[in-house]
PDB file of C-alpha atoms in Angstrom:
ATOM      1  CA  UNK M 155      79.064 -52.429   3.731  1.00  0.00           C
ATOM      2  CA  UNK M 156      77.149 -50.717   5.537  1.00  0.00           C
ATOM      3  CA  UNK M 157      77.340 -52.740   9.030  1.00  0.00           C
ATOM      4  CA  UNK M 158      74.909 -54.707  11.192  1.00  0.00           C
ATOM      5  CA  UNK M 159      71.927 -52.186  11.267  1.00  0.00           C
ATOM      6  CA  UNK M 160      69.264 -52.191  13.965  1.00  0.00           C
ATOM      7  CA  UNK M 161      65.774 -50.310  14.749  1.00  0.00           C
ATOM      8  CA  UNK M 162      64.569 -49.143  16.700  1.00  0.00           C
ATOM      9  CA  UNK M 163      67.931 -47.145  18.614  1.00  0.00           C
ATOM     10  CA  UNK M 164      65.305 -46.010  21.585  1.00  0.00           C
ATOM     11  CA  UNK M 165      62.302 -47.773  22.444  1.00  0.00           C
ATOM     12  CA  UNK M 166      60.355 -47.119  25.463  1.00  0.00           C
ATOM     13  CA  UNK M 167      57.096 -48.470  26.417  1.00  0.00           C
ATOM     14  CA  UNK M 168      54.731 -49.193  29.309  1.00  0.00           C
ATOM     15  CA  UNK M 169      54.807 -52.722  30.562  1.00  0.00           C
ATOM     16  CA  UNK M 170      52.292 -55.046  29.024  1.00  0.00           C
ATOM     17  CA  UNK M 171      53.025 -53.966  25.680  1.00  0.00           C
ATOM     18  CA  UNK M 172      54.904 -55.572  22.543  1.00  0.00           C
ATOM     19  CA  UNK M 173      58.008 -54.544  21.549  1.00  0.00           C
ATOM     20  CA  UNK M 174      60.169 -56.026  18.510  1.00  0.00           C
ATOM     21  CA  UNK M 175      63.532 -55.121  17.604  1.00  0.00           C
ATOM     22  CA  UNK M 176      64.403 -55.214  14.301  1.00  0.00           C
ATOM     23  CA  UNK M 177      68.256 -55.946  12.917  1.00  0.00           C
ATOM     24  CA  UNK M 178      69.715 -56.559   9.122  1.00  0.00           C
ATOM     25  CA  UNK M 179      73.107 -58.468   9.306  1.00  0.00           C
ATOM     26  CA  UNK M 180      76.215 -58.007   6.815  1.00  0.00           C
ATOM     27  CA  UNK M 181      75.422 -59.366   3.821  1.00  0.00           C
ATOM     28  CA  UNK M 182      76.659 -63.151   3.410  1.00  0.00           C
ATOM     29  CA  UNK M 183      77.284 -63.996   6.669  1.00  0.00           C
ATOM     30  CA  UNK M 184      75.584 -66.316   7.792  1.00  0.00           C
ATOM     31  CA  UNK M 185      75.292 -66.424  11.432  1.00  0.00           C
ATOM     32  CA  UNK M 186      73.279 -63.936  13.304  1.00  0.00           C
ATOM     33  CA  UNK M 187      73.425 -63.046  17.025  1.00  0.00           C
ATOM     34  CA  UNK M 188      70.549 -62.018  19.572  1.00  0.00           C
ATOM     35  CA  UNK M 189      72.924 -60.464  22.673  1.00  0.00           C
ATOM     36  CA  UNK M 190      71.222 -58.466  25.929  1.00  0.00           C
ATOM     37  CA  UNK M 191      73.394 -56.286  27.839  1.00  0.00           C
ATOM     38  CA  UNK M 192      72.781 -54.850  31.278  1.00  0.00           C
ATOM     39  CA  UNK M 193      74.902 -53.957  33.991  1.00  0.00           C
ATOM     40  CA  UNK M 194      73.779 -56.685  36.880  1.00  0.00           C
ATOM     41  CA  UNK M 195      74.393 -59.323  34.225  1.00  0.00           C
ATOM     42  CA  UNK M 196      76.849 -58.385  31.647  1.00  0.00           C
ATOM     43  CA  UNK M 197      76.698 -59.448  28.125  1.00  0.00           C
ATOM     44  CA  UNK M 198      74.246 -62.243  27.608  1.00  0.00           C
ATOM     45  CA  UNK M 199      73.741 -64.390  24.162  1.00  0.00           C
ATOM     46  CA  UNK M 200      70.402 -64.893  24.146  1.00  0.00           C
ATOM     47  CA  UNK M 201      69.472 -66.919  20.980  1.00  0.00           C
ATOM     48  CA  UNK M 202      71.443 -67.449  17.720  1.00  0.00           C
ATOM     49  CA  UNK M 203      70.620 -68.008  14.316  1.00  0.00           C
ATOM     50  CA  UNK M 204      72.564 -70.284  11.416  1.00  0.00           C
ATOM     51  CA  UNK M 205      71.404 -70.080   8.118  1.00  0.00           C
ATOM     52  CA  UNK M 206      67.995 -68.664   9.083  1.00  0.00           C
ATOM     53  CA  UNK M 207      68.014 -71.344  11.443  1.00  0.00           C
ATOM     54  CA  UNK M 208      67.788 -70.823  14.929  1.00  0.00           C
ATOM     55  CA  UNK M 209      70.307 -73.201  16.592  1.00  0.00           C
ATOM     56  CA  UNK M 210      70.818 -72.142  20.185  1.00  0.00           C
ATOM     57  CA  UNK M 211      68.516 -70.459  22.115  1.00  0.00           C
ATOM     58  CA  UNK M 212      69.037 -71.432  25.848  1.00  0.00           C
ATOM     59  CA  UNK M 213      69.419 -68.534  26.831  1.00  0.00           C
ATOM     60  CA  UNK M 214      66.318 -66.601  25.768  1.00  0.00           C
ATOM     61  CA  UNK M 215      64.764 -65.484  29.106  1.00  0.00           C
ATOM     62  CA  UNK M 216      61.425 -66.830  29.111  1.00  0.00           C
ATOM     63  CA  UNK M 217      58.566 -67.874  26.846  1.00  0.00           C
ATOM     64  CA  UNK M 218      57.451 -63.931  27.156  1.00  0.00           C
ATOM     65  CA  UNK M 219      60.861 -63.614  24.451  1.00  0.00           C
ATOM     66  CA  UNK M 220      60.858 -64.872  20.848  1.00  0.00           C
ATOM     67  CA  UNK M 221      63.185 -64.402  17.766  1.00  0.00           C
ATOM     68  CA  UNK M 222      62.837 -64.905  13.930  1.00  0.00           C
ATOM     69  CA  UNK M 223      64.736 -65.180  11.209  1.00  0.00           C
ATOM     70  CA  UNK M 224      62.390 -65.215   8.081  1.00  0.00           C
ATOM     71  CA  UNK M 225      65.146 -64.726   5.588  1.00  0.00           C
ATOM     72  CA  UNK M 226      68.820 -64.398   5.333  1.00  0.00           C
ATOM     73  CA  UNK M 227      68.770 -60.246   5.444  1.00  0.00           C
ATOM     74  CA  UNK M 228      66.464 -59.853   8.229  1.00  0.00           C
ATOM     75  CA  UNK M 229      65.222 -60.501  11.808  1.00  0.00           C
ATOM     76  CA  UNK M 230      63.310 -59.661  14.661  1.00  0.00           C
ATOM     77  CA  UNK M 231      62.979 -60.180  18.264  1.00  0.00           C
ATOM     78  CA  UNK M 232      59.852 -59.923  20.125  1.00  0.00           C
ATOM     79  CA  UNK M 233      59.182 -59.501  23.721  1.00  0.00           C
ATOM     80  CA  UNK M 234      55.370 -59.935  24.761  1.00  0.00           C
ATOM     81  CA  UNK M 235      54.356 -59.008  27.376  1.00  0.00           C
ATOM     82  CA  UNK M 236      57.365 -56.302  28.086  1.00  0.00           C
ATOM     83  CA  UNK M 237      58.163 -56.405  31.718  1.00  0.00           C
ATOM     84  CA  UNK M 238      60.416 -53.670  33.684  1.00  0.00           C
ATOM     85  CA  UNK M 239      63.316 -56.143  34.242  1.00  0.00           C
ATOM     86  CA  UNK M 240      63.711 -56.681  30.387  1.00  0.00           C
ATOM     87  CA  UNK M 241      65.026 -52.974  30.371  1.00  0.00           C
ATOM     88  CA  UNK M 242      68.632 -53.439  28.717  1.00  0.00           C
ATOM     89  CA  UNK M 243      70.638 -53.192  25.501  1.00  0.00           C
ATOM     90  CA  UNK M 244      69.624 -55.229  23.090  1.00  0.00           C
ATOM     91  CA  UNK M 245      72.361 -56.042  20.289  1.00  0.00           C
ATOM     92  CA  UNK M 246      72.197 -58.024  17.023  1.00  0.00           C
ATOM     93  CA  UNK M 247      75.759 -59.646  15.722  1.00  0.00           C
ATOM     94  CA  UNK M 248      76.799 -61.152  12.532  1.00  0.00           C
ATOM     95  CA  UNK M 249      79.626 -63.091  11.810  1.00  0.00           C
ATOM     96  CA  UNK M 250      81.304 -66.499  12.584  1.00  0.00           C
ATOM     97  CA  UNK M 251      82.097 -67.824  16.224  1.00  0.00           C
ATOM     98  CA  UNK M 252      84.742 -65.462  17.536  1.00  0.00           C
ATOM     99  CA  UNK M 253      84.493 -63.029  15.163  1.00  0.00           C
ATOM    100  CA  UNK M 254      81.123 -61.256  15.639  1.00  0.00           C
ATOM    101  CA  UNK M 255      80.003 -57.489  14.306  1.00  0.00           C
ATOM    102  CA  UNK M 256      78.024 -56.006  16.498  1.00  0.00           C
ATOM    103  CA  UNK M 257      74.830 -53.709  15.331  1.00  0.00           C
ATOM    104  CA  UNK M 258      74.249 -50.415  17.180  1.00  0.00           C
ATOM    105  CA  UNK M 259      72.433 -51.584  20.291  1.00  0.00           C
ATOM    106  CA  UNK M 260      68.463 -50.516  20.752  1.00  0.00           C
ATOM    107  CA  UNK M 261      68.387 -49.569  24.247  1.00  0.00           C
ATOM    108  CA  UNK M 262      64.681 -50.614  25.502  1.00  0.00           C
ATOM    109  CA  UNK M 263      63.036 -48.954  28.776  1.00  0.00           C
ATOM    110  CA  UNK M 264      60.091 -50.138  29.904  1.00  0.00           C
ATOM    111  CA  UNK M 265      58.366 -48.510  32.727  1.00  0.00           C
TER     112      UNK M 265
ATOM    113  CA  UNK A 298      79.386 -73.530  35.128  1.00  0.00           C
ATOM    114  CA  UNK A 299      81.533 -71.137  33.022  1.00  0.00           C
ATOM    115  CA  UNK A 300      83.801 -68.414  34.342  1.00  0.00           C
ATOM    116  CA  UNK A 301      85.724 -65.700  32.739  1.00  0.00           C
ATOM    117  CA  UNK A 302      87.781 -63.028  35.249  1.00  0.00           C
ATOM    118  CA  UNK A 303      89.600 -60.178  34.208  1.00  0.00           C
ATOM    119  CA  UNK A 304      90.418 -57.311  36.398  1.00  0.00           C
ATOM    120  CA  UNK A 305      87.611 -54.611  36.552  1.00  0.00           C
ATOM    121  CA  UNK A 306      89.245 -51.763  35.921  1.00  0.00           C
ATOM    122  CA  UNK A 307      92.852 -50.794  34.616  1.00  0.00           C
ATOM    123  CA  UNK A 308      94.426 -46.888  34.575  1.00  0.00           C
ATOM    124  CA  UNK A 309      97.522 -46.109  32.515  1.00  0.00           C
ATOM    125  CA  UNK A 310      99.336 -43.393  31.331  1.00  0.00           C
ATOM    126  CA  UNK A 311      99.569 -42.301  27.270  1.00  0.00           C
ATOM    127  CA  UNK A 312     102.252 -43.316  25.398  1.00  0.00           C
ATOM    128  CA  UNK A 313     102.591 -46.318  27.545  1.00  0.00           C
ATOM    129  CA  UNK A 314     101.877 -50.518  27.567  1.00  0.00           C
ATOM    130  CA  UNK A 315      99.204 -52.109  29.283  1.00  0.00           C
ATOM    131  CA  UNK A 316      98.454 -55.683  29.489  1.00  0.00           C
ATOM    132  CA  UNK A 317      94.611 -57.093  30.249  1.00  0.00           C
ATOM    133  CA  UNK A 318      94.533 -60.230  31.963  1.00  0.00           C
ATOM    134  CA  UNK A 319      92.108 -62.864  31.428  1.00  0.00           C
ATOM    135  CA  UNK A 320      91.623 -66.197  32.514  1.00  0.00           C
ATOM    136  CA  UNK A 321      88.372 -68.792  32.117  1.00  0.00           C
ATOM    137  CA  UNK A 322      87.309 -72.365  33.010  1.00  0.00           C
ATOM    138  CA  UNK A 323      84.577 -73.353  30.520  1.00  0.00           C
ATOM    139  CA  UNK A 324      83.011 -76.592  30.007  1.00  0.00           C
ATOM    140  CA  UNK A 325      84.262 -76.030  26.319  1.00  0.00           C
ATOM    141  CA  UNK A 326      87.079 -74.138  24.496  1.00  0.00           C
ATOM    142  CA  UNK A 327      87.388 -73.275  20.909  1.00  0.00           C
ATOM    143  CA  UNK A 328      89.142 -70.076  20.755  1.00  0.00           C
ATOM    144  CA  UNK A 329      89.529 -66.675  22.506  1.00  0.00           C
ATOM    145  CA  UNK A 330      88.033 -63.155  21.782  1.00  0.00           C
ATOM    146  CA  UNK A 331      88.835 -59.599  22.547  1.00  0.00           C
ATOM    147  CA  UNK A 332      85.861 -56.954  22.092  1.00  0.00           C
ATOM    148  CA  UNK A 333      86.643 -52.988  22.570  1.00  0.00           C
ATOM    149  CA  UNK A 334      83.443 -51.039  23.694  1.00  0.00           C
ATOM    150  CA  UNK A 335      83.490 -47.434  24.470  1.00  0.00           C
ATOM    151  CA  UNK A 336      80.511 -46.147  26.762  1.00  0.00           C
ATOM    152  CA  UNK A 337      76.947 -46.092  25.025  1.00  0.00           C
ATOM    153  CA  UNK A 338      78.768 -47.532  22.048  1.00  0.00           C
ATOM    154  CA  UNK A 339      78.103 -51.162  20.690  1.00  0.00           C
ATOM    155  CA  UNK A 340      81.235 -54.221  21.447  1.00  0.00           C
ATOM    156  CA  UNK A 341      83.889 -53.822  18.346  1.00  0.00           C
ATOM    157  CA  UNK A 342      86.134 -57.502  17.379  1.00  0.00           C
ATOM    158  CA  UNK A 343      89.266 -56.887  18.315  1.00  0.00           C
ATOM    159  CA  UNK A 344      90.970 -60.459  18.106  1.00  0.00           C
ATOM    160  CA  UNK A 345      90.363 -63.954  18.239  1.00  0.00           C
ATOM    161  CA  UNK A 346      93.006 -66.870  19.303  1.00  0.00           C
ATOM    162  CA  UNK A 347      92.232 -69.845  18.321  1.00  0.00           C
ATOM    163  CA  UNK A 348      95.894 -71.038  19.159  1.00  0.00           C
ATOM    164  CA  UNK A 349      98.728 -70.604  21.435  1.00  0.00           C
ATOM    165  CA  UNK A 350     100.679 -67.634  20.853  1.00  0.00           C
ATOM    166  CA  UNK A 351     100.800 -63.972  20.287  1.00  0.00           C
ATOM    167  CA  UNK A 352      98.929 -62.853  17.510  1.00  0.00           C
ATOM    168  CA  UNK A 353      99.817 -58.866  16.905  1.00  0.00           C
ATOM    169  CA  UNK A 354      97.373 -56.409  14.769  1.00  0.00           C
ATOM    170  CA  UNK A 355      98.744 -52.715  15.036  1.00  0.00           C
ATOM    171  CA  UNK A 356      98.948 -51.518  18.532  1.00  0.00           C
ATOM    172  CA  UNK A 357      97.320 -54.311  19.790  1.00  0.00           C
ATOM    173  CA  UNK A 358      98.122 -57.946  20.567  1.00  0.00           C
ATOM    174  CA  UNK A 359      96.499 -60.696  21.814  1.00  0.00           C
ATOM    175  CA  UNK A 360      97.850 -64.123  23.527  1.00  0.00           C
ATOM    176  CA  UNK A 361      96.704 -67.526  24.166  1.00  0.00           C
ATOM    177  CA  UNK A 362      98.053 -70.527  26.654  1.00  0.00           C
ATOM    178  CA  UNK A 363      95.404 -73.172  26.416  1.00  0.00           C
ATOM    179  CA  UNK A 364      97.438 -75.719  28.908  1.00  0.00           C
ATOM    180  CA  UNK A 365      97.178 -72.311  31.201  1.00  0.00           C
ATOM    181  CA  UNK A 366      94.123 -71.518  30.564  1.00  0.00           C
ATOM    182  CA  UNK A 367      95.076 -67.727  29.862  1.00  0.00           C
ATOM    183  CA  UNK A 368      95.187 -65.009  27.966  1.00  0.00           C
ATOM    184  CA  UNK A 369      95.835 -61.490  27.882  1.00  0.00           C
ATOM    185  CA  UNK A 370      95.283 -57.877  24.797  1.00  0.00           C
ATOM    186  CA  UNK A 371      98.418 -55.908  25.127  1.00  0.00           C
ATOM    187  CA  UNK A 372      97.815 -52.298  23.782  1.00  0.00           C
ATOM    188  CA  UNK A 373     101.246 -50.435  23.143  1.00  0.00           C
ATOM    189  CA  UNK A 374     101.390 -46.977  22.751  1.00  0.00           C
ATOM    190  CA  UNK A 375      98.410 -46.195  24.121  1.00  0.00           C
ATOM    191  CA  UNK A 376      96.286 -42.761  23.382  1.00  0.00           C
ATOM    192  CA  UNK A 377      93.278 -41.145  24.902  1.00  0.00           C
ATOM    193  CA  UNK A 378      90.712 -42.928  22.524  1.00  0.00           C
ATOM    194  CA  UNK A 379      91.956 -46.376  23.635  1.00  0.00           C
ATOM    195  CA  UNK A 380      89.490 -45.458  27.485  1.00  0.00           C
ATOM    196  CA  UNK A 381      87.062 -47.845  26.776  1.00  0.00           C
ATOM    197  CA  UNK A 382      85.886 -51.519  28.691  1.00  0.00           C
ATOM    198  CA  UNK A 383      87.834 -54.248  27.124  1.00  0.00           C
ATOM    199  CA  UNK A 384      85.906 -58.205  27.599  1.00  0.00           C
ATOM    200  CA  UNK A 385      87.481 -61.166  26.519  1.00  0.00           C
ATOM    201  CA  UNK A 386      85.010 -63.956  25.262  1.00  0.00           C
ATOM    202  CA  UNK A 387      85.650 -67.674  25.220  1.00  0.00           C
ATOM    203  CA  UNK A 388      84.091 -69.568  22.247  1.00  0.00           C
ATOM    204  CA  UNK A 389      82.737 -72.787  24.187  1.00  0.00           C
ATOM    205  CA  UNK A 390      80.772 -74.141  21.023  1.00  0.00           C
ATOM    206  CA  UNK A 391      80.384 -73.242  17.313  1.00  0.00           C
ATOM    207  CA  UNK A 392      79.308 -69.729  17.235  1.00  0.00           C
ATOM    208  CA  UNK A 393      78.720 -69.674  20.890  1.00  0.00           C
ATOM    209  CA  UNK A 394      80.345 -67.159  22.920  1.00  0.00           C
ATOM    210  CA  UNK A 395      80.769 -66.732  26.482  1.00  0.00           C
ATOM    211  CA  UNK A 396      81.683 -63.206  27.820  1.00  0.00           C
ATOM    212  CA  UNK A 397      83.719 -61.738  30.507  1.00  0.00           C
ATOM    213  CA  UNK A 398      82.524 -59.107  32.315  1.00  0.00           C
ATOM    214  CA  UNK A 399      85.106 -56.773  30.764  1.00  0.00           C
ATOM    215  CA  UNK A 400      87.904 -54.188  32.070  1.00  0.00           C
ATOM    216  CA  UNK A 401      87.497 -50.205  31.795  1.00  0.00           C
ATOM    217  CA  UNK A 402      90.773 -49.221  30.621  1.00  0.00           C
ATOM    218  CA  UNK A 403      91.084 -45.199  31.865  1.00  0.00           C
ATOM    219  CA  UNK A 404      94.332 -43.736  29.772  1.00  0.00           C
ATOM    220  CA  UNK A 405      95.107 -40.460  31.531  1.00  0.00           C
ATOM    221  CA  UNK A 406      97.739 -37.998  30.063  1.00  0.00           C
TER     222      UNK A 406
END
């Protein structure tokens, strides 16, 4: 298998505009895993996904952040408008409560 | 509120032991995780304890007290490619996991 993949790796933009990550999961699991990581705040579970279902997502940031799951080998996140501060690491994970695979990362700068 | 602590940073020497501490008060507990990440590189499972004990995989090991509210990875033998940060993770609700804010672990010859 080939892994949780995610796209873009690099993204930078200008603040204002839209950005949306993209990530595939492992095939046949069937949680997936929206994570933000920055130095001030660590590693942050932003919103969570069960069956294409989005269970949990307290901890997405603001309205400005929104996630989708439109079928069980694909998802997106999408920040709108992009704001300096949302500059981080932004992982997808598959898996099953403790046990999470973690994607590549796309690290997003906006400026 | 939830917290996790674990020491910041750790230095030891190859070839040797090192143990990384962690201990949490959460309002829920379902297990414990360890996740290796080296620098610009994405968090890798390491272990998860679901019960007390040691649970050993290879060099490493991992160990749970849930009356103590503790844990700790133990990584024998260790070699240059173990330098990484090291976060434990408590699992507070199904599939919902809290992290640390992880140990770098320098090995120096």
């Amino acid at each position: 298998d080939a892994g949780v993949i995610q796209s873009p790796r690099h993204e930078v933009t200008e603040m204002g505009q839209e950005v949306t990550l993209r990530c595939k999961p492992i095939s046949g699991h069937n949680s997936l895993f929206w994570y933000r990581q920055t130095m001030m705040r660590g590693l942050e579970l932003l919103i969570y996904f069960n069956n294409n279902v989005p269970i949990d997502d307290s901890g997405m940031p603001e309205d400005r952040f929104s996630a989708k799951m439109p079928n069980a080998s694909f998802s997106t996140l999408k920040i709108q408008p992009s704001e300096p501060r949302d500059s981080a690491v932004y992982f997808c994970a598959s898996g099953t409560d403790g046990e999470q695979y973690f994607g590549p990362g796309t690290r997003l700068t906006v400026t | 509120g939830q917290s996790l602590e674990q020491p910041s940073e750790v230095t030891a020497v190859e070839g040797a032991i090192v143990q990384i501490n962690c201990t949490y008060q959460t309002s829920g507990f379902y297990g414990l995780s360890w996740y290796q990440q080296h620098d610009g590189g994405a968090p890798t499972f390491l272990s998860y304890n679901a019960l007390d004990g040691l649970e050993e995989t290879g060099r490493f090991s991992s160990f749970l007290s849930r009356s103590d509210s503790y844990g700790y990875l133990l990584l024998q033998e260790l070699q240059m490619k173990d330098s990484a940060s090291y976060f434990c993770a408590v699992l507070t609700g199904a599939n919902n996991l809290f992290f640390g804010t992880g140990t770098r672990l320098t090995v120096i010859p």
